[in-house]
Amino acid sequence: MERATKRSEVVLEVVVLSLIFGVSLVFAGDIVHQDNIAPKRPGCDNNFVLVKVPTWIGNNEEEEFVGVGARFGPTLESKEKDATKSRVTLADPPDCCSTPKNKLTGEVILVHRGNCSFTDKAHVAQAAGASAILIINNRTELFKMVCEEDESDVDIHIPAVMLPQDAGANLEENIQNKLNVSVQLYSPKRPLVDVAEVFLWLMAVGTILCASYWSAWTARDAAIEQDKILKDASDEYLNMEPSRSSAVVDINTTSAVLFVVIASCFLVMLYKLMSYWFIEVLVVLFAIGGVEGLQTCLVALLSCFRWFEHAAETFVKVPFLGAVSYLTIGVSPFCIVFAVIWAVYRRISFAWIGQDILGIALIITVIQIIRVPNLKVGTVLLCCAFMYDIFWVFVSKWWFHESVMIMVARGDKSGEDGIPMLLKIPRMFDPWGGYSIIGFGDIILPGLLVAFSLRYDWLSNKTLRAGYFLWVMIAYGLGLLITYIALNLMDGHGQPALLYIVPFTVGTLLALGKHRGDLRHLWSKGEPDRLCPHVQLQHSEQ
């Protein structure tokens, strides 16, 4: 199995450099858009909220469109049952910059953007007797309607909602065809907690638990094997530096900083080149990494059963790949077919299950192969990732006029539902639907430190309570929980999870190590080179 892992390592190192930091974000989709750039003043200080616009043709319910509320006017109802169903009429003139020729008696007026300010249109519609105004944008996307700086009269008492161009054209066509079109306007609030977030939290914590125990078992088996060899070795061999398994890659402080630099370059490349074809390239890369991860996890799992021991320990030479176990050869076709089926059908409603399976397998394998050798490297890595997260979620808005991380996570301009380097679960009780997601970096990077703490505990023969793993694992869970609390307080606006996770995990390990007097050893030496005597004795008795 170790030889098969060597082959996986080559592929994974290429994929990991592009995926490990690619997106590090917890996200649920904005329904309230905070905007500190658009001017605010009394009477013109609403948040920009998404608005549901269900439509009826006669008595038959048709399409439901999504618009955005204006900075001015009253706030909309949050429940559909409280929203009034009103007939829609076209403005005459279409821009509603002057008094309409048709008399209004509580209808919703549909107008075109342009020729005068949004507040002027709203004033004209309000004076004419409209109950609300729908403004059709001249583009397919939505636009935030604000008050002009020199406007003094913003006393508007009817809701104003902007619709995208295609939605407005649909309503306009039906009205011109003499059909009776009605709409409701309401802006439902997102529930405080969605079941999807609970499952995503369990998924992230469970993935790190599995990866940490696998990493610790592997390290302990390697230490036991090394100890057995050293007992019968010559003095010349004893004086040699202990070597780690070639299937494991220990990162250092230089590579920790380099990872962040590479990740930043990769994120900017994603942002600039975001398109349908580029997403297709990412899908292929993710599928390759997913196949390798799933294969490695399945081989490790099946080799624990005696029925598969012989197949796992028997190897055959394969051209270009070298020695590969029969178990790996048997598992590979299933993994390839699974990844291909996911890639082909990834747009169907339940494709997220396949993406999560491939993603979890890849994450577990990465944490097993890439290791943090001591607390110093772990602290540098996570502190760099901490600054990376904050910069690309918040600070990047100043340079790019939008959050680069959020734009990339949503897959804007690509025609897709987002990039594949995420774990995602559909929001089950959210009236806005969508997915709750978490980036690979929010699991892999803290997971490397958690796995290090468990390896240290096992090789130092520390009990669960006297060790560090339990407390660091709890710290990760609390940090991720606070991330979701912040996410809901911000109405789904993407949150950099490492902003909350890094202080909890690194701070817990540093404080606990200092209190127990282990900090110097944790910081510089990290994992013991050899097993503690008590562990060696246990092994010899077995």
Coordinates of N, CA and C in Angstrom, one line a residue, residues 247-435:
A247 N 6.4 8.3 1.8 CA 5.0 8.6 1.4 C 4.5 9.8 2.2
V248 N 5.3 10.4 3.1 CA 4.9 11.6 3.9 C 5.8 12.8 3.5
V249 N 5.1 13.9 3.4 CA 5.8 15.1 3.0 C 5.7 16.1 4.2
D250 N 6.8 16.4 4.9 CA 6.9 17.3 6.0 C 7.1 18.7 5.4
I251 N 6.2 19.7 5.7 CA 6.4 21.0 5.2 C 7.2 21.8 6.2
N252 N 7.9 22.9 5.8 CA 8.7 23.7 6.7 C 8.1 25.2 6.6
T253 N 8.7 26.1 7.3 CA 8.2 27.4 7.3 C 8.3 28.1 6.0
T254 N 9.3 27.8 5.2 CA 9.4 28.4 3.9 C 8.3 27.9 3.0
S255 N 8.0 26.6 3.0 CA 6.9 26.1 2.1 C 5.6 26.6 2.6
A256 N 5.5 26.8 4.0 CA 4.2 27.4 4.5 C 3.9 28.7 3.9
V257 N 4.9 29.6 3.9 CA 4.7 30.9 3.3 C 4.5 30.8 1.8
L258 N 5.3 29.9 1.2 CA 5.2 29.8 -0.3 C 3.8 29.3 -0.7
F259 N 3.2 28.4 0.1 CA 1.8 28.0 -0.2 C 0.9 29.1 -0.3
V260 N 1.0 30.1 0.6 CA 0.1 31.2 0.6 C 0.3 32.1 -0.6
V261 N 1.6 32.3 -1.0 CA 1.9 33.1 -2.2 C 1.3 32.4 -3.4
I262 N 1.5 31.1 -3.5 CA 1.0 30.4 -4.7 C -0.5 30.4 -4.7
A263 N -1.1 30.2 -3.5 CA -2.6 30.3 -3.4 C -3.1 31.6 -3.8
S264 N -2.5 32.7 -3.4 CA -3.0 34.0 -3.8 C -2.9 34.2 -5.3
C265 N -1.8 33.8 -5.9 CA -1.7 33.9 -7.4 C -2.7 33.0 -8.1
F266 N -3.0 31.8 -7.5 CA -4.0 31.0 -8.1 C -5.4 31.6 -8.0
L267 N -5.7 32.2 -6.8 CA -7.0 32.8 -6.6 C -7.2 34.0 -7.6
V268 N -6.2 34.8 -7.8 CA -6.3 35.9 -8.8 C -6.5 35.3 -10.2
M269 N -5.8 34.3 -10.5 CA -6.0 33.6 -11.8 C -7.4 33.1 -12.0
L270 N -8.0 32.5 -10.9 CA -9.3 32.1 -10.9 C -10.3 33.2 -11.2
Y271 N -10.0 34.3 -10.5 CA -10.9 35.5 -10.6 C -10.8 36.1 -12.0
K272 N -9.6 36.2 -12.5 CA -9.5 36.9 -13.8 C -9.9 36.0 -15.0
L273 N -9.7 34.7 -14.9 CA -10.0 33.8 -16.0 C -11.3 33.0 -15.8
M274 N -12.1 33.4 -14.8 CA -13.4 32.7 -14.5 C -14.3 32.7 -15.7
S275 N -14.5 31.5 -16.2 CA -15.4 31.3 -17.3 C -15.8 29.9 -17.4
Y276 N -16.6 29.5 -18.3 CA -17.1 28.1 -18.4 C -16.0 27.1 -18.6
W277 N -15.1 27.5 -19.6 CA -14.0 26.5 -19.9 C -13.1 26.4 -18.8
F278 N -12.8 27.5 -18.0 CA -11.9 27.4 -16.9 C -12.4 26.5 -15.8
I279 N -13.8 26.6 -15.5 CA -14.4 25.7 -14.6 C -14.2 24.3 -15.0
E280 N -14.3 24.0 -16.3 CA -14.2 22.6 -16.8 C -12.8 22.1 -16.5
V281 N -11.8 23.0 -16.6 CA -10.4 22.6 -16.3 C -10.3 22.2 -14.8
L282 N -10.9 23.0 -13.9 CA -10.9 22.8 -12.5 C -11.7 21.5 -12.2
V283 N -12.7 21.2 -12.9 CA -13.5 20.0 -12.7 C -12.6 18.8 -12.9
V284 N -11.8 18.8 -14.0 CA -10.9 17.7 -14.4 C -9.8 17.6 -13.3
L285 N -9.2 18.7 -12.8 CA -8.2 18.6 -11.8 C -8.8 18.0 -10.5
F286 N -10.0 18.5 -10.1 CA -10.7 18.0 -8.9 C -11.0 16.5 -9.1
A287 N -11.5 16.1 -10.2 CA -11.8 14.7 -10.4 C -10.5 13.8 -10.3
I288 N -9.4 14.3 -10.8 CA -8.1 13.5 -10.7 C -7.7 13.4 -9.2
G289 N -7.8 14.5 -8.5 CA -7.5 14.5 -7.1 C -8.4 13.6 -6.3
G290 N -9.7 13.7 -6.7 CA -10.7 12.9 -6.0 C -10.6 11.4 -6.2
V291 N -10.2 11.0 -7.4 CA -9.9 9.6 -7.7 C -8.8 9.1 -6.9
E292 N -7.7 9.9 -6.8 CA -6.5 9.5 -6.0 C -6.9 9.4 -4.5
G293 N -7.6 10.4 -4.1 CA -8.0 10.4 -2.7 C -8.9 9.2 -2.3
L294 N -9.9 9.0 -3.2 CA -10.9 8.0 -2.9 C -10.2 6.6 -3.0
Q295 N -9.3 6.4 -3.9 CA -8.6 5.2 -4.1 C -7.7 4.9 -2.9
T296 N -7.0 5.9 -2.4 CA -6.1 5.8 -1.2 C -6.9 5.4 0.0
C297 N -8.1 6.1 0.2 CA -8.9 5.8 1.4 C -9.5 4.4 1.3
L298 N -10.0 4.0 0.2 CA -10.6 2.7 0.0 C -9.6 1.6 0.2
V299 N -8.4 1.7 -0.3 CA -7.4 0.7 -0.2 C -7.0 0.6 1.3
A300 N -6.8 1.7 2.0 CA -6.4 1.7 3.4 C -7.5 1.1 4.2
L301 N -8.8 1.4 3.9 CA -9.9 0.8 4.6 C -10.1 -0.7 4.4
L302 N -10.0 -1.1 3.2 CA -10.2 -2.5 2.8 C -9.1 -3.4 3.3
S303 N -7.9 -2.8 3.3 CA -6.7 -3.6 3.8 C -6.8 -4.0 5.3
C304 N -7.7 -3.3 6.0 CA -7.8 -3.7 7.4 C -8.6 -5.0 7.6
F305 N -9.3 -5.4 6.6 CA -10.0 -6.7 6.6 C -9.2 -7.8 6.1
R306 N -9.2 -9.0 6.8 CA -8.3 -10.1 6.5 C -8.6 -10.6 5.1
W307 N -9.8 -10.4 4.6 CA -10.1 -10.9 3.2 C -9.3 -10.2 2.1
F308 N -8.9 -9.0 2.4 CA -8.2 -8.2 1.4 C -6.7 -8.0 1.7
E309 N -6.2 -8.7 2.8 CA -4.8 -8.5 3.2 C -3.8 -9.0 2.1
H310 N -4.1 -10.1 1.6 CA -3.2 -10.7 0.6 C -3.2 -9.8 -0.7
A311 N -4.3 -9.3 -1.1 CA -4.4 -8.4 -2.3 C -3.7 -7.1 -2.0
A312 N -3.7 -6.6 -0.8 CA -3.0 -5.4 -0.4 C -1.5 -5.5 -0.4
E313 N -1.1 -6.7 0.0 CA 0.4 -6.9 0.1 C 1.0 -7.6 -1.1
T314 N 0.3 -7.9 -2.1 CA 0.8 -8.5 -3.3 C 0.9 -7.4 -4.4
F315 N 2.0 -7.3 -5.0 CA 2.2 -6.2 -6.0 C 2.5 -6.7 -7.4
V316 N 2.2 -5.9 -8.4 CA 2.5 -6.2 -9.8 C 3.0 -5.0 -10.4
K317 N 4.0 -5.2 -11.4 CA 4.5 -4.0 -12.0 C 3.6 -3.5 -13.2
V318 N 3.3 -2.3 -13.1 CA 2.5 -1.6 -14.2 C 3.3 -0.6 -14.9
P319 N 3.3 -0.6 -16.2 CA 4.1 0.4 -17.0 C 3.8 1.8 -16.6
F320 N 4.8 2.6 -16.4 CA 4.7 4.0 -16.0 C 4.3 4.3 -14.6
L321 N 3.8 3.3 -13.9 CA 3.3 3.4 -12.5 C 4.2 2.7 -11.5
G322 N 4.9 1.7 -12.0 CA 5.8 0.9 -11.1 C 4.9 -0.2 -10.4
A323 N 5.3 -0.5 -9.1 CA 4.7 -1.6 -8.4 C 3.4 -1.1 -7.8
V324 N 2.3 -1.8 -8.1 CA 1.0 -1.5 -7.7 C 0.3 -2.7 -7.1
S325 N -0.4 -2.6 -6.0 CA -1.0 -3.7 -5.3 C -2.2 -4.2 -6.1
Y326 N -2.5 -5.5 -6.0 CA -3.7 -6.0 -6.7 C -5.0 -5.3 -6.1
L327 N -5.0 -4.9 -4.9 CA -6.1 -4.3 -4.3 C -6.3 -2.9 -4.9
T328 N -5.2 -2.2 -5.2 CA -5.3 -0.9 -5.8 C -5.9 -1.0 -7.2
I329 N -5.4 -2.1 -7.9 CA -5.9 -2.3 -9.3 C -7.4 -2.6 -9.3
G330 N -7.9 -3.3 -8.3 CA -9.3 -3.7 -8.2 C -10.1 -2.5 -7.8
V331 N -9.6 -1.6 -7.0 CA -10.4 -0.4 -6.6 C -10.4 0.7 -7.6
S332 N -9.3 0.9 -8.3 CA -9.2 2.0 -9.2 C -10.3 2.2 -10.2
P333 N -10.8 1.1 -10.9 CA -11.9 1.3 -11.9 C -13.1 1.9 -11.2
F334 N -13.5 1.5 -10.1 CA -14.6 2.0 -9.4 C -14.5 3.5 -9.1
C335 N -13.3 3.9 -8.6 CA -13.0 5.3 -8.3 C -13.1 6.2 -9.6
I336 N -12.5 5.7 -10.6 CA -12.5 6.5 -11.9 C -14.0 6.6 -12.4
V337 N -14.7 5.5 -12.4 CA -16.1 5.6 -12.9 C -16.9 6.6 -12.0
F338 N -16.7 6.5 -10.7 CA -17.4 7.4 -9.8 C -17.2 8.8 -10.1
A339 N -15.9 9.2 -10.3 CA -15.5 10.6 -10.6 C -16.0 11.0 -11.9
V340 N -16.0 10.2 -12.9 CA -16.5 10.5 -14.2 C -18.0 10.7 -14.2
I341 N -18.7 9.9 -13.5 CA -20.2 10.0 -13.4 C -20.5 11.4 -12.7
W342 N -19.8 11.7 -11.7 CA -20.0 13.0 -11.0 C -19.8 14.1 -11.9
A343 N -18.6 14.1 -12.7 CA -18.3 15.2 -13.6 C -19.3 15.4 -14.7
V344 N -19.8 14.3 -15.2 CA -20.8 14.4 -16.3 C -22.1 14.9 -15.8
Y345 N -22.6 14.5 -14.6 CA -23.9 14.8 -14.1 C -23.8 15.8 -12.9
R346 N -22.8 16.6 -12.8 CA -22.6 17.4 -11.7 C -23.6 18.6 -11.6
R347 N -24.4 18.8 -12.6 CA -25.4 19.9 -12.5 C -26.8 19.4 -12.0
I348 N -26.9 18.1 -11.8 CA -28.2 17.6 -11.3 C -28.3 17.9 -9.8
S349 N -29.5 17.9 -9.3 CA -29.8 18.4 -7.9 C -29.0 17.7 -6.8
F350 N -28.8 16.4 -7.0 CA -28.1 15.6 -5.9 C -26.6 15.3 -6.2
A351 N -26.1 16.0 -7.2 CA -24.6 15.8 -7.5 C -23.7 16.3 -6.4
W352 N -24.2 17.1 -5.4 CA -23.4 17.5 -4.3 C -22.9 16.4 -3.5
I353 N -23.7 15.3 -3.5 CA -23.3 14.1 -2.7 C -22.0 13.5 -3.2
G354 N -21.9 13.4 -4.6 CA -20.6 12.9 -5.2 C -19.5 13.8 -5.0
Q355 N -19.8 15.1 -5.1 CA -18.7 16.1 -4.9 C -18.2 16.0 -3.4
D356 N -19.0 15.9 -2.5 CA -18.6 15.8 -1.1 C -17.8 14.5 -0.8
I357 N -18.2 13.4 -1.4 CA -17.5 12.2 -1.2 C -16.1 12.3 -1.7
L358 N -16.0 12.8 -2.9 CA -14.6 13.0 -3.5 C -13.8 14.0 -2.7
G359 N -14.5 15.1 -2.3 CA -13.7 16.1 -1.6 C -13.3 15.6 -0.2
I360 N -14.1 14.9 0.5 CA -13.7 14.3 1.8 C -12.5 13.4 1.7
A361 N -12.6 12.5 0.7 CA -11.5 11.5 0.4 C -10.2 12.2 0.1
L362 N -10.3 13.3 -0.7 CA -9.1 14.1 -1.0 C -8.5 14.8 0.2
I363 N -9.4 15.4 1.0 CA -8.9 16.1 2.2 C -8.2 15.1 3.2
I364 N -8.9 13.9 3.4 CA -8.3 13.0 4.4 C -6.9 12.5 3.9
T365 N -6.8 12.2 2.6 CA -5.6 11.8 2.0 C -4.5 12.9 2.1
V366 N -4.9 14.1 1.9 CA -3.9 15.2 1.9 C -3.4 15.3 3.4
I367 N -4.3 15.3 4.4 CA -3.8 15.4 5.7 C -3.0 14.2 6.1
Q368 N -3.2 13.1 5.5 CA -2.4 11.9 5.8 C -1.0 12.0 5.2
I369 N -0.9 12.6 4.0 CA 0.4 12.7 3.3 C 1.2 14.0 3.7
I370 N 0.6 15.1 3.8 CA 1.3 16.3 4.1 C 1.2 16.5 5.6
R371 N 2.3 16.7 6.3 CA 2.3 16.8 7.8 C 3.1 18.1 8.3
V372 N 2.6 18.5 9.4 CA 3.2 19.6 10.1 C 4.2 19.0 11.1
P373 N 5.5 19.2 11.0 CA 6.5 18.5 11.9 C 6.5 19.1 13.3
N374 N 6.2 20.4 13.5 CA 6.2 20.9 14.9 C 5.2 22.1 14.9
L375 N 5.1 22.7 16.1 CA 4.1 23.8 16.3 C 4.6 25.1 15.6
K376 N 5.9 25.2 15.5 CA 6.4 26.4 14.8 C 5.9 26.5 13.4
V377 N 6.0 25.4 12.6 CA 5.6 25.4 11.2 C 4.0 25.5 11.2
G378 N 3.3 24.8 12.1 CA 1.9 24.9 12.1 C 1.4 26.3 12.4
T379 N 2.1 27.0 13.3 CA 1.7 28.4 13.6 C 1.9 29.4 12.4
V380 N 3.1 29.2 11.8 CA 3.4 30.0 10.6 C 2.4 29.8 9.5
L381 N 2.1 28.5 9.2 CA 1.2 28.2 8.2 C -0.2 28.8 8.4
L382 N -0.7 28.6 9.6 CA -2.1 29.0 9.9 C -2.2 30.6 10.1
C383 N -1.1 31.2 10.6 CA -1.1 32.6 10.6 C -1.1 33.3 9.2
C384 N -0.3 32.7 8.3 CA -0.3 33.1 6.9 C -1.7 32.9 6.3
A385 N -2.3 31.8 6.6 CA -3.6 31.5 6.0 C -4.7 32.4 6.6
F386 N -4.5 32.8 7.9 CA -5.3 33.8 8.6 C -5.3 35.1 7.9
M387 N -4.2 35.6 7.5 CA -4.1 36.9 6.8 C -4.6 36.8 5.4
Y388 N -4.3 35.6 4.8 CA -4.8 35.3 3.4 C -6.3 35.4 3.3
D389 N -7.0 34.8 4.3 CA -8.4 34.7 4.3 C -9.0 36.1 4.5
I390 N -8.5 36.9 5.4 CA -8.9 38.3 5.7 C -8.7 39.2 4.5
F391 N -7.6 39.0 3.9 CA -7.2 39.9 2.7 C -8.2 39.7 1.6
W392 N -8.3 38.4 1.2 CA -9.1 38.1 0.0 C -10.6 38.1 0.1
V393 N -11.1 38.1 1.4 CA -12.5 38.2 1.6 C -12.9 39.7 1.8
F394 N -12.1 40.4 2.6 CA -12.5 41.8 3.0 C -11.6 42.9 2.3
V395 N -10.3 42.8 2.4 CA -9.4 43.9 1.9 C -9.4 43.9 0.4
S396 N -9.6 42.8 -0.3 CA -9.6 42.8 -1.8 C -10.7 43.7 -2.4
K397 N -11.7 44.0 -1.6 CA -12.8 44.9 -2.1 C -12.3 46.2 -2.5
W398 N -11.2 46.7 -1.7 CA -10.7 48.0 -2.0 C -10.0 48.1 -3.4
W399 N -9.4 47.0 -3.8 CA -8.6 47.0 -5.0 C -9.5 46.5 -6.2
F400 N -10.3 45.5 -6.0 CA -11.1 44.9 -7.1 C -12.5 45.4 -7.1
H401 N -12.9 46.2 -6.1 CA -14.3 46.7 -5.9 C -15.3 45.5 -5.7
E402 N -14.9 44.4 -5.3 CA -15.7 43.2 -4.9 C -14.8 42.2 -4.2
S403 N -15.4 41.4 -3.4 CA -14.6 40.4 -2.7 C -14.2 39.3 -3.6
V404 N -12.9 39.1 -3.9 CA -12.4 38.2 -4.8 C -12.7 36.7 -4.4
M405 N -12.6 36.5 -3.1 CA -12.9 35.1 -2.6 C -14.3 34.7 -2.8
I406 N -15.2 35.7 -2.5 CA -16.7 35.4 -2.7 C -17.0 35.2 -4.1
M407 N -16.5 36.1 -5.0 CA -16.8 36.0 -6.4 C -16.3 34.6 -7.0
V408 N -15.1 34.2 -6.6 CA -14.6 32.9 -7.0 C -15.4 31.7 -6.5
A409 N -15.8 31.8 -5.2 CA -16.6 30.7 -4.6 C -17.9 30.5 -5.3
R410 N -18.6 31.7 -5.7 CA -19.9 31.6 -6.3 C -19.8 31.2 -7.8
G411 N -18.5 31.3 -8.3 CA -18.4 31.0 -9.7 C -19.0 32.0 -10.6
D412 N -19.0 33.3 -10.2 CA -19.6 34.3 -11.1 C -18.9 34.4 -12.4
K413 N -19.7 34.7 -13.4 CA -19.3 34.8 -14.8 C -18.9 33.4 -15.5
S414 N -19.2 32.3 -14.8 CA -18.8 31.0 -15.3 C -20.0 30.2 -15.8
G415 N -21.2 30.6 -15.4 CA -22.4 29.8 -15.8 C -22.6 28.6 -15.0
E416 N -21.7 28.4 -13.9 CA -21.8 27.3 -13.0 C -22.3 27.7 -11.7
D417 N -22.6 26.7 -10.8 CA -23.0 27.0 -9.4 C -21.9 27.2 -8.5
G418 N -20.7 27.3 -9.0 CA -19.5 27.5 -8.1 C -18.4 26.6 -8.5
I419 N -17.2 26.8 -8.0 CA -16.1 25.9 -8.3 C -16.2 24.6 -7.5
P420 N -15.6 23.6 -7.9 CA -15.7 22.3 -7.3 C -14.9 22.1 -6.0
M421 N -14.0 22.9 -5.6 CA -13.1 22.7 -4.5 C -13.8 23.2 -3.2
L422 N -15.0 22.6 -3.0 CA -15.8 23.0 -1.8 C -16.6 21.8 -1.4
L423 N -16.9 21.7 -0.1 CA -17.9 20.8 0.4 C -19.2 21.6 0.5
K424 N -20.3 21.0 0.1 CA -21.6 21.8 0.0 C -22.8 20.9 0.3
I425 N -23.8 21.5 0.9 CA -25.0 20.8 1.3 C -26.2 21.8 1.0
P426 N -27.2 21.4 0.3 CA -28.3 22.3 0.0 C -29.0 22.8 1.3
R427 N -29.4 24.0 1.4 CA -30.1 24.6 2.5 C -31.5 24.1 2.5
M428 N -31.9 23.4 3.5 CA -33.2 22.6 3.5 C -34.4 23.5 3.9
F429 N -34.3 24.4 4.8 CA -35.4 25.2 5.3 C -35.2 26.7 5.0
D430 N -34.4 27.0 4.0 CA -34.2 28.4 3.7 C -35.1 28.8 2.5
P431 N -35.9 29.8 2.6 CA -36.8 30.2 1.5 C -36.1 30.6 0.3
W432 N -34.8 31.0 0.4 CA -34.0 31.4 -0.7 C -33.2 30.2 -1.3
G433 N -33.3 29.0 -0.7 CA -32.6 27.9 -1.3 C -31.1 28.1 -1.3
G434 N -30.5 27.5 -2.3 CA -29.0 27.6 -2.4 C -28.3 26.6 -1.5
Y435 N -27.0 26.8 -1.4 CA -26.1 25.8 -0.6 C -25.4 26.5 0.5

